[in-house]
Coordinates of C-alpha atoms in Angstrom, one line a residue:
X1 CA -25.3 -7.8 22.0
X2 CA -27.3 -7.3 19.0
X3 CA -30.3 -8.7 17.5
X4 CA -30.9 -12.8 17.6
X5 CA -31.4 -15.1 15.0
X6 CA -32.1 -18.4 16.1
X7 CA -30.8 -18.2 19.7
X8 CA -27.4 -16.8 17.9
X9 CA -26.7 -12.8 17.9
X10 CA -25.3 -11.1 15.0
X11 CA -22.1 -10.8 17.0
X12 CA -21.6 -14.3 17.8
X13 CA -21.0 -17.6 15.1
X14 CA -21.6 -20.8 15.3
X15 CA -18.4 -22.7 14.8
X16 CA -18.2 -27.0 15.1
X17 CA -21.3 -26.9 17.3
X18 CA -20.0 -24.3 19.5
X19 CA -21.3 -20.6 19.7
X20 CA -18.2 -18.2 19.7
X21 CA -18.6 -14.2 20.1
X22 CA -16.9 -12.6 17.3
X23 CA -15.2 -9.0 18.0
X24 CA -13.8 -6.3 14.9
X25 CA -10.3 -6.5 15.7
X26 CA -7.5 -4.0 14.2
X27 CA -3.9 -5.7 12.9
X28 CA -1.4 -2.5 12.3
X29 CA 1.5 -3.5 9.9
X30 CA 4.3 -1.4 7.8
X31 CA 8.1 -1.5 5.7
X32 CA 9.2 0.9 3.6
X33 CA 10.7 0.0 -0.1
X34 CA 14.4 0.7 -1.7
X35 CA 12.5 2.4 -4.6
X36 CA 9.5 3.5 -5.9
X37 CA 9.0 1.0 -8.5
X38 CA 6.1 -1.3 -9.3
X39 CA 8.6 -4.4 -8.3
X40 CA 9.9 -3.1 -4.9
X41 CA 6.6 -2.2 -3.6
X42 CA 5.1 -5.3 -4.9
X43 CA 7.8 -7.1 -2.9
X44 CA 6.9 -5.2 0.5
X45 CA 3.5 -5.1 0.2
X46 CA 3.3 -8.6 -0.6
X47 CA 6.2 -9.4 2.1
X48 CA 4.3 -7.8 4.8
X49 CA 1.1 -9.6 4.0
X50 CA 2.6 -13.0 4.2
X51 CA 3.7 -12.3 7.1
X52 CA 0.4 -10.4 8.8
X53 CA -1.3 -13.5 7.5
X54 CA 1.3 -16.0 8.9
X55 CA 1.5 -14.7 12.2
X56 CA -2.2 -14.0 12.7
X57 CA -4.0 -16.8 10.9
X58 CA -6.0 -14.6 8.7
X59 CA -8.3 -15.9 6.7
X60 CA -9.4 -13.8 3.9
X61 CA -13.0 -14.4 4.5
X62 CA -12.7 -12.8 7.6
X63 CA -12.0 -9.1 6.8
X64 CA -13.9 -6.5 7.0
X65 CA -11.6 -3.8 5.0
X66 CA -7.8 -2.8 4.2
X67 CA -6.4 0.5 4.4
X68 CA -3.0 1.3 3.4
X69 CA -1.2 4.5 3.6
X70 CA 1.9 5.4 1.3
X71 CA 4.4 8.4 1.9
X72 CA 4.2 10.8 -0.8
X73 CA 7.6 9.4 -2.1
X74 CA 5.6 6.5 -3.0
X75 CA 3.5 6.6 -6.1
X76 CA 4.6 4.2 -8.4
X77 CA 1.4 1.5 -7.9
X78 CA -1.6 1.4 -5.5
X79 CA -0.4 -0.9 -2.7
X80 CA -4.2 -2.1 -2.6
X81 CA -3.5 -3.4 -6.2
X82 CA -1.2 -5.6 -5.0
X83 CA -3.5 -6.9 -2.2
X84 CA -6.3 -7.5 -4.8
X85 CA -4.1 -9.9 -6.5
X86 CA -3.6 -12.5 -3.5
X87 CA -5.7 -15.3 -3.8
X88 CA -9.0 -14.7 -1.8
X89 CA -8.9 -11.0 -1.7
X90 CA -10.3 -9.8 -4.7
X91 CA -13.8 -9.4 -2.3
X92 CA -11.7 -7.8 0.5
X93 CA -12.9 -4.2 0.4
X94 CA -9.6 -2.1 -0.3
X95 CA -8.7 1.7 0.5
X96 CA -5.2 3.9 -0.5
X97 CA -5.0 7.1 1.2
X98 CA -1.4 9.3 1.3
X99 CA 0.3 9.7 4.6
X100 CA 0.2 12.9 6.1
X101 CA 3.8 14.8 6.0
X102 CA 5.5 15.2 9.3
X103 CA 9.2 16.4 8.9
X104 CA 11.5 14.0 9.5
X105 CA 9.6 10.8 9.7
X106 CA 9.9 7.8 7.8
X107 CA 10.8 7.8 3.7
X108 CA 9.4 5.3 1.6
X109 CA 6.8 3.6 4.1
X110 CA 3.8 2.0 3.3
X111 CA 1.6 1.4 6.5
X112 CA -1.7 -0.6 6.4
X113 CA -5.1 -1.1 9.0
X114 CA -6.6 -4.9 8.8
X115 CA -10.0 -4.6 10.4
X116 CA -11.1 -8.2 10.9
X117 CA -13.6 -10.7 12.6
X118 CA -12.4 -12.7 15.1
X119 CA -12.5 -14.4 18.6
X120 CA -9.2 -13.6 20.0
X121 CA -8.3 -10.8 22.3
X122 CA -6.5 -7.8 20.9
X123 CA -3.9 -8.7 22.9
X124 CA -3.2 -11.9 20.7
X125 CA -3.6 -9.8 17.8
X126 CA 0.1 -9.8 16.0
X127 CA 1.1 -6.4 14.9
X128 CA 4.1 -6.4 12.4
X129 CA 6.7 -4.1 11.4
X130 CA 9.4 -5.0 8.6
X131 CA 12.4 -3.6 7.3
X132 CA 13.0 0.1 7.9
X133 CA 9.6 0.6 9.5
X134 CA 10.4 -1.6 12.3
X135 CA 11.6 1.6 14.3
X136 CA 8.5 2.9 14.4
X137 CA 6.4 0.9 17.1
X138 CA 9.7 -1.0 18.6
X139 CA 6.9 -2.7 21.1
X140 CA 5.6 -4.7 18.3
X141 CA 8.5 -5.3 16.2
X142 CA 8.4 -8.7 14.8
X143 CA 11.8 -10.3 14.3
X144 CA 11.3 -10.9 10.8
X145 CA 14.0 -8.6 8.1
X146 CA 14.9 -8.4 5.1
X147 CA 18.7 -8.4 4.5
X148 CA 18.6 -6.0 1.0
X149 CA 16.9 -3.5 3.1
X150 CA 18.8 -1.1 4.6
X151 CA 17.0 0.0 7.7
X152 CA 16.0 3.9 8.5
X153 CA 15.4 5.2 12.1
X154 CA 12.6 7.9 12.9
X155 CA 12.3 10.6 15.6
X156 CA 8.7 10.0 15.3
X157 CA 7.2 7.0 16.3
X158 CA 4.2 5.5 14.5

């Protein structure tokens, strides 16, 4: 544990009247976009969000940093440009990086890392995987598509 503050450790919070240990947990997500276009990956990246956010109850105020990775066929916008424009997010410390090229993997993926504070177990941590990208990590697919997205399979998993 680390150091106390009035009886309450900078890892715990104090939440109605009850002292709750808070962990840094990881949410993985992806899709992939029909084109690389402002409007398509605006679409996804906001897609995927709603849906990390949904399913998880994520609270803005609760992250500690986004990173996203886009496959070099992807450089029409930052995806973390979209993020900043949610409501509540323009705080959220933001990172794009380009996904390493492995032959034959996924075209036209965005991927993206939520660190964030919380008080579940990982295990109740909901990972989500849309459109095309939902091949990669089959284990954590969320049944959640997109019916104008044709979907692409991988021979390397995520």
């Amino acid at each position: 544990m680390g150091e106390t503050m009035g009886g309450i450790s900078n890892s715990q919070y104090c939440w109605r009247d009850a002292i709750v240990e808070l962990k840094v947990r990881g949410i993985r997500g992806a899709t992939t976009v029909t084109e690389n276009s402002p409007e398509a990956i605006g679409e996804a990246v906001s897609e995927l969000l709603n849906v990390i956010e949904t399913q998880n109850q994520l609270n803005p105020e609760d992250i500690v940093s986004v990173t996203f990775t886009a496959t070099q066929d992807i450089d029409a916008i930052f995806p973390a440009a979209i993020a900043r424009q949610r409501p509540h997010w323009e705080d959220v410390p933001l990172l794009d990086v380009q996904q390493m090229s492995v032959h034959n993997s996924l075209e036209r993926c965005i991927r993206v890392l939520i660190h964030f504070n919380t008080p579940k177990p990982q295990k109740e941590v909901s990972h989500v995987y849309l459109r095309g990208a939902s091949n990669l990590r089959p284990d954590w697919r969320l049944t959640h598509t997109s019916s104008s997205v044709s979907t692409h399979s991988s021979s390397f998993k995520d």
